[in-house]
PDB file of C-alpha atoms in Angstrom:
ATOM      1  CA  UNK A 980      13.591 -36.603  23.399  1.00 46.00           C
ATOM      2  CA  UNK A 981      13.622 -37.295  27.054  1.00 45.00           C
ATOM      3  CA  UNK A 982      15.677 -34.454  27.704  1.00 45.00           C
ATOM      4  CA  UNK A 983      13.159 -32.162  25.980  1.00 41.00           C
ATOM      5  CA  UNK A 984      10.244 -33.362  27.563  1.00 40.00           C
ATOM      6  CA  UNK A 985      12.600 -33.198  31.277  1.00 38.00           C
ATOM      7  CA  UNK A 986      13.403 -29.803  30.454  1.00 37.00           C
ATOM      8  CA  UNK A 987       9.500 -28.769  29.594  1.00 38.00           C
ATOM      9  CA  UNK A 988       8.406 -30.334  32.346  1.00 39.00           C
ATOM     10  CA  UNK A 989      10.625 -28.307  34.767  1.00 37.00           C
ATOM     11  CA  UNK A 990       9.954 -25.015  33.252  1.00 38.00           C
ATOM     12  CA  UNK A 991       6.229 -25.701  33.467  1.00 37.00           C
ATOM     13  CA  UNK A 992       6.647 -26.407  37.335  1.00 38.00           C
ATOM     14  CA  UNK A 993       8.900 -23.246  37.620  1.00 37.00           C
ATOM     15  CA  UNK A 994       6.127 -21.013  35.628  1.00 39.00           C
ATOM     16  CA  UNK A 995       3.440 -22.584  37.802  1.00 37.00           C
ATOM     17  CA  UNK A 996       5.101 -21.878  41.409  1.00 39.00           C
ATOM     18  CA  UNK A 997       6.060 -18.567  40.140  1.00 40.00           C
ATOM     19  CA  UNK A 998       2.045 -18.227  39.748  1.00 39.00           C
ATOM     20  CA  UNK A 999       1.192 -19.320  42.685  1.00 39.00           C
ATOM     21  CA  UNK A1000       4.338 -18.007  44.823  1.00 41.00           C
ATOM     22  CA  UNK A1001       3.397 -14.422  43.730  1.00 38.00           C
ATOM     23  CA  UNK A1002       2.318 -12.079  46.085  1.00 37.00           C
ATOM     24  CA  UNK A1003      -1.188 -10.313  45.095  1.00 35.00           C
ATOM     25  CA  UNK A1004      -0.754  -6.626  45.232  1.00 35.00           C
ATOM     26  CA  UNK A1005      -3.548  -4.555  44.146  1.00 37.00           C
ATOM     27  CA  UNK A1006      -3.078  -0.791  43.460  1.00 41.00           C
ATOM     28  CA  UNK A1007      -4.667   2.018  45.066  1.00 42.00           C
ATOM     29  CA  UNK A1008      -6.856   2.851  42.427  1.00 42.00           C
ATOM     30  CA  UNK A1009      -8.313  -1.319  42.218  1.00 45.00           C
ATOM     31  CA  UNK A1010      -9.398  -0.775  46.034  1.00 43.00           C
ATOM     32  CA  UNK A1011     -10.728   3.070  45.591  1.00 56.00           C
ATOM     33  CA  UNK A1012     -14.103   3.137  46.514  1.00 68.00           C
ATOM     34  CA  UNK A1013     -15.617   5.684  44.192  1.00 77.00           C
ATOM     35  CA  UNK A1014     -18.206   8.371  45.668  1.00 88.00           C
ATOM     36  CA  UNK A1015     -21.484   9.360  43.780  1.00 88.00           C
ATOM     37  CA  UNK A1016     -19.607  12.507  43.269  1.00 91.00           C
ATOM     38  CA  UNK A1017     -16.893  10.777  41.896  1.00 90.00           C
ATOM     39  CA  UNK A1018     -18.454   8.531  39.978  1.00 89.00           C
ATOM     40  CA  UNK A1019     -20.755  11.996  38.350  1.00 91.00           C
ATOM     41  CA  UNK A1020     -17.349  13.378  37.515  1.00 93.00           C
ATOM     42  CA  UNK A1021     -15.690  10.297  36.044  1.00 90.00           C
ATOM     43  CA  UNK A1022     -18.874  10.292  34.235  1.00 89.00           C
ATOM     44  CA  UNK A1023     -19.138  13.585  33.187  1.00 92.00           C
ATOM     45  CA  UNK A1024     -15.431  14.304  31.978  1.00 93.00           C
ATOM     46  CA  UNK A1025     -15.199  11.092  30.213  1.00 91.00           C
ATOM     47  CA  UNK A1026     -17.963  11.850  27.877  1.00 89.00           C
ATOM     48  CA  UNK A1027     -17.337  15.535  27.458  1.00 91.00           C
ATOM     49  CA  UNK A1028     -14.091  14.220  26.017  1.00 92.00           C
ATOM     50  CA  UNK A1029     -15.688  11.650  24.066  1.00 90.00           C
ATOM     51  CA  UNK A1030     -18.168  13.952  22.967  1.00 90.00           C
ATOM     52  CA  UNK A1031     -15.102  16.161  21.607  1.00 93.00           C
ATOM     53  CA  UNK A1032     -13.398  13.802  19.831  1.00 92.00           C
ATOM     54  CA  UNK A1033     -16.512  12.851  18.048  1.00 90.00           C
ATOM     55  CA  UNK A1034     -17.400  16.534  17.129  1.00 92.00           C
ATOM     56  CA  UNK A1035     -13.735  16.977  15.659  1.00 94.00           C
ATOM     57  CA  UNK A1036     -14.098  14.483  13.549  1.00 93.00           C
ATOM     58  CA  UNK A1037     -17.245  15.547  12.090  1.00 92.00           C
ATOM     59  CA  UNK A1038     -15.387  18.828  11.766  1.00 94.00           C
ATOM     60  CA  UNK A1039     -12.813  17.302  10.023  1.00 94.00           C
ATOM     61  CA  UNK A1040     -14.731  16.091   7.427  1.00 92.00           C
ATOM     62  CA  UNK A1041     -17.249  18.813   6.907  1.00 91.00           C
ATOM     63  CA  UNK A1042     -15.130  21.841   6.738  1.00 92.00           C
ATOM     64  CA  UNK A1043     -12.673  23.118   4.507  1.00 92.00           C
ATOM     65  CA  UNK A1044     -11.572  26.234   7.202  1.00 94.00           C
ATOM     66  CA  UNK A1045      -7.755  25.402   8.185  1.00 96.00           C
ATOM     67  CA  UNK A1046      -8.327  27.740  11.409  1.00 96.00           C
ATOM     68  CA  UNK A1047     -11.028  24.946  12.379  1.00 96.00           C
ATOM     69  CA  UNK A1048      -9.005  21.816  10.999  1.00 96.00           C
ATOM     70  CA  UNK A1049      -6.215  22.811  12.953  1.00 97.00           C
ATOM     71  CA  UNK A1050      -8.032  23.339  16.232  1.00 97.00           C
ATOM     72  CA  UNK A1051     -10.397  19.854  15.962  1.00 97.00           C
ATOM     73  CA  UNK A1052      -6.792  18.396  15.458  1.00 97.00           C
ATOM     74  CA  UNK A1053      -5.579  19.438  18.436  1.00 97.00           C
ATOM     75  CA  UNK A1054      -9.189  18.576  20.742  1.00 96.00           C
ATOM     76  CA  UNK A1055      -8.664  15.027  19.089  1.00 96.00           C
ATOM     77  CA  UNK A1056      -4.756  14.659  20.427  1.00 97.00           C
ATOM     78  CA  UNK A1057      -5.637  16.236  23.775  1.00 96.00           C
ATOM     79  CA  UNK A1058      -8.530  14.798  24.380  1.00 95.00           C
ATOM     80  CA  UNK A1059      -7.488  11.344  23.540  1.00 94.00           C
ATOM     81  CA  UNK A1060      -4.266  12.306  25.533  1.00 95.00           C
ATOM     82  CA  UNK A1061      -6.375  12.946  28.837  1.00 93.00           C
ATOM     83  CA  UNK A1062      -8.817  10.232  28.809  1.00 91.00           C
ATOM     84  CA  UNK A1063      -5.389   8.016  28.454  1.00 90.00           C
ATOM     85  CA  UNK A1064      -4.540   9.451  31.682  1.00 91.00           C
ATOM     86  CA  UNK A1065      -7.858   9.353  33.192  1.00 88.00           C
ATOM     87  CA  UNK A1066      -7.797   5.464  32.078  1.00 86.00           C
ATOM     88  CA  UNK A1067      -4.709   5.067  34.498  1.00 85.00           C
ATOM     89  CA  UNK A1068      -5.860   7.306  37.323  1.00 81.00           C
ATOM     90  CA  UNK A1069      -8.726   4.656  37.805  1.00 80.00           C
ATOM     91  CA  UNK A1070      -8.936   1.140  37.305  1.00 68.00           C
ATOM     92  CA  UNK A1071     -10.373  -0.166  33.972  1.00 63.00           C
ATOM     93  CA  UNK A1072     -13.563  -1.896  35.278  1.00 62.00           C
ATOM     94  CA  UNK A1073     -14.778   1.933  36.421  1.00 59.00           C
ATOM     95  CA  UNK A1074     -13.262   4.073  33.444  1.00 61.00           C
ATOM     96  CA  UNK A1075     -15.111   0.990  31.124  1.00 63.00           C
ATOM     97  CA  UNK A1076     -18.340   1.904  32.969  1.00 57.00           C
ATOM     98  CA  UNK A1077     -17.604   5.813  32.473  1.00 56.00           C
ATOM     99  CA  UNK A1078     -16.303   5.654  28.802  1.00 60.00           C
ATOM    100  CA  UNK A1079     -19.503   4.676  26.977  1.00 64.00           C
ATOM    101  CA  UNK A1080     -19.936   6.343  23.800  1.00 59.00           C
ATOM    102  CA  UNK A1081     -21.938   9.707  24.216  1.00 58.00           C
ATOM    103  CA  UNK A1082     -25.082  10.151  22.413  1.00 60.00           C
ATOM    104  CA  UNK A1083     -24.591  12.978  19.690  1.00 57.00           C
ATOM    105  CA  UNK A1084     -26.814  15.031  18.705  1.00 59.00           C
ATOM    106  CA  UNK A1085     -27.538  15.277  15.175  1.00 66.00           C
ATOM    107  CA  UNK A1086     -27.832  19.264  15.170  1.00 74.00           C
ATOM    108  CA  UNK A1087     -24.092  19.400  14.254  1.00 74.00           C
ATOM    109  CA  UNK A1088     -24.247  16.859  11.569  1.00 75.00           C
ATOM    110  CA  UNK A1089     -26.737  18.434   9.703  1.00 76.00           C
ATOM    111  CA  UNK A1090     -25.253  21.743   9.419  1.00 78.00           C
ATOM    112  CA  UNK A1091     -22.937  22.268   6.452  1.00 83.00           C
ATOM    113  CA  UNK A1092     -20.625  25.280   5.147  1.00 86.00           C
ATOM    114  CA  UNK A1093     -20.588  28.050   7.466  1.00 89.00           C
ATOM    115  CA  UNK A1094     -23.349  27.124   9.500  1.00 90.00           C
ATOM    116  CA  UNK A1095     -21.565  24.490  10.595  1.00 92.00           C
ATOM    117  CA  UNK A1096     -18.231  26.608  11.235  1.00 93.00           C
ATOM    118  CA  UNK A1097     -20.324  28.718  13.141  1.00 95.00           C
ATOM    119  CA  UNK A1098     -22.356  25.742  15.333  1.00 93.00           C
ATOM    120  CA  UNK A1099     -19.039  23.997  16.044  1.00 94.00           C
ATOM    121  CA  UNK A1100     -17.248  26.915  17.330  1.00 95.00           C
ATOM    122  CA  UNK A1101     -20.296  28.278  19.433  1.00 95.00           C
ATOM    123  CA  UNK A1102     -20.494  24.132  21.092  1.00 93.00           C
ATOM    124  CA  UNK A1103     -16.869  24.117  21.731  1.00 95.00           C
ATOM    125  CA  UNK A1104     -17.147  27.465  23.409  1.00 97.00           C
ATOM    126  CA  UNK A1105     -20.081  26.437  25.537  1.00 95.00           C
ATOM    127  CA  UNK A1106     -18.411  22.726  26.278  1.00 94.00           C
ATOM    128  CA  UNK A1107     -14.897  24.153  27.297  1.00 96.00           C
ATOM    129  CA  UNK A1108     -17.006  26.538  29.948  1.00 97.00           C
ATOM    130  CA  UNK A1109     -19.233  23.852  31.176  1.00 96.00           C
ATOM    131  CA  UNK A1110     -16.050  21.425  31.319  1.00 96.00           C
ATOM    132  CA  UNK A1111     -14.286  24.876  33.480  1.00 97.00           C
ATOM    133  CA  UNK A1112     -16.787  25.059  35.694  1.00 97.00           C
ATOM    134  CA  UNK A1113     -16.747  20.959  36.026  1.00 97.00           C
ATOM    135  CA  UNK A1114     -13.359  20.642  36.734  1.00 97.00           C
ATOM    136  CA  UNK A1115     -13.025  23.724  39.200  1.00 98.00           C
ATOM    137  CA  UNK A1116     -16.004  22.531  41.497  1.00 97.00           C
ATOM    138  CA  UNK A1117     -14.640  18.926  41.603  1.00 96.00           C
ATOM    139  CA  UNK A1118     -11.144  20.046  42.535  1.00 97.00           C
ATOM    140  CA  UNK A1119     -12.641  22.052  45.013  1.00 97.00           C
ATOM    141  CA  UNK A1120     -15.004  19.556  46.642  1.00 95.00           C
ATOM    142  CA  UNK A1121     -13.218  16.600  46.160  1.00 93.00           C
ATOM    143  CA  UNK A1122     -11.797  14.093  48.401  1.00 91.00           C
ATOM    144  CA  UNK A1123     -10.185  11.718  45.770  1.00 92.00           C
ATOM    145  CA  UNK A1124      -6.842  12.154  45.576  1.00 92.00           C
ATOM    146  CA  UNK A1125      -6.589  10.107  41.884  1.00 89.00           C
ATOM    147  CA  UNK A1126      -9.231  12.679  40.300  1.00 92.00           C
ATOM    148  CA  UNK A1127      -8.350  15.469  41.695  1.00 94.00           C
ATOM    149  CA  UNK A1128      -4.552  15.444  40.447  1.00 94.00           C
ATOM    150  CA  UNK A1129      -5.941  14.653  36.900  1.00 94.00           C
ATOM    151  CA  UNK A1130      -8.813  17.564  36.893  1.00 96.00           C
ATOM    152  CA  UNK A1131      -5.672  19.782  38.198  1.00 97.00           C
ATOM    153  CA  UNK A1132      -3.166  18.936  35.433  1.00 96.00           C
ATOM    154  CA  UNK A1133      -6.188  19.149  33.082  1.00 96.00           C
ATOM    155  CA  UNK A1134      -7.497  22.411  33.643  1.00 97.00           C
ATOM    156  CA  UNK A1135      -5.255  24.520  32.071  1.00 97.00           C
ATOM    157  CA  UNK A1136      -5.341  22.652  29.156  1.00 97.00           C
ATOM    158  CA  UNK A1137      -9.256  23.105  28.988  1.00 97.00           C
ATOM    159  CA  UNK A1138      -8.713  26.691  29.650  1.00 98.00           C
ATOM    160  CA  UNK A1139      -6.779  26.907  26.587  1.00 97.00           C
ATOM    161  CA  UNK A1140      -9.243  24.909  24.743  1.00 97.00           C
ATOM    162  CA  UNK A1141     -11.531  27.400  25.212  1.00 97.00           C
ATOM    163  CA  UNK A1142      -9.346  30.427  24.414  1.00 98.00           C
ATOM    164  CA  UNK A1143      -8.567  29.000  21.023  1.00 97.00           C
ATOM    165  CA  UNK A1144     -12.218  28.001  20.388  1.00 96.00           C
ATOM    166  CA  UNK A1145     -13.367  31.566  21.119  1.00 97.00           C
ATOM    167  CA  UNK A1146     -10.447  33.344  18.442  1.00 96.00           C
ATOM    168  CA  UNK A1147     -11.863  30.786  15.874  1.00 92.00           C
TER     169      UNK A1147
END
């Protein structure tokens, strides 16, 4: 028994000067200081993705149209994909801030058959251009090295968002 309790004991003190013996690195991204402009985009991109993933649910559930099923598949994997890396391109405390749910409007929900087909395609049209022009300016005005390289490897993949939302 005393051997036990010896043998906690020293593996306690080992755990707790390993604690207190390591050194405190912090990453880039935990000391970033975040511009307004920054901060807008964060903002901006984080709940256009949300806003996405919401409305591709909703698809999924209100349409029978493969064509459609098939694409809100896809926004929901590459959306979810992106704001993963988004999450570590910036540190959690300001992609928590950023990634509150998005209000939806009800317009969507309360279409049904076709109509909805039709409203779904014509938002993800109009989001994917808005997003475009979003992620172009930022990469072109930006300073943040973090944002930039994640609007840049997202791009295309917005781009081609919108192609497939406008053969729907």
């Amino acid at each position: 028994m005393k051997k036990i309790i010896f043998v906690a004991s020293v593996l306690f003190t080992v755990n707790i000067n390993a604690q207190v013996n390591r050194p405190t690195t912090t990453t880039s991204t935990e000391t970033q200081q975040w511009s307004h402009d920054d901060q807008q985009f964060l903002e901006k991109a984080t709940q256009g993705a949300l806003l996405e993933i919401n409305n591709a649910r909703r698809a999924l559930n209100q349409t029978k149209d493969e064509s459609i099923h098939k694409f809100a598949n896809q926004m929901i994997t590459d959306h979810r994909n992106a704001l993963d890396q988004l999450a570590k391109a910036v540190n959690k405390e300001t992609f928590d801030k950023a990634s509150q749910i998005p209000q939806v409007s009800n317009v969507l929900a309360q279409q049904r058959d076709e109509a909805f087909n039709n409203m779904y395609k014509q938002q993800a049209i109009k989001s994917h251009k808005e997003t475009i022009t979003l992620y172009e300016n930022y990469i072109r005005t930006s300073n943040n090295p973090q944002l930039k390289a994640w609007a840049e490897k997202n791009l295309p993949v917005v781009r081609m968002h919108l192609d497939h939302a406008e053969k729907l």
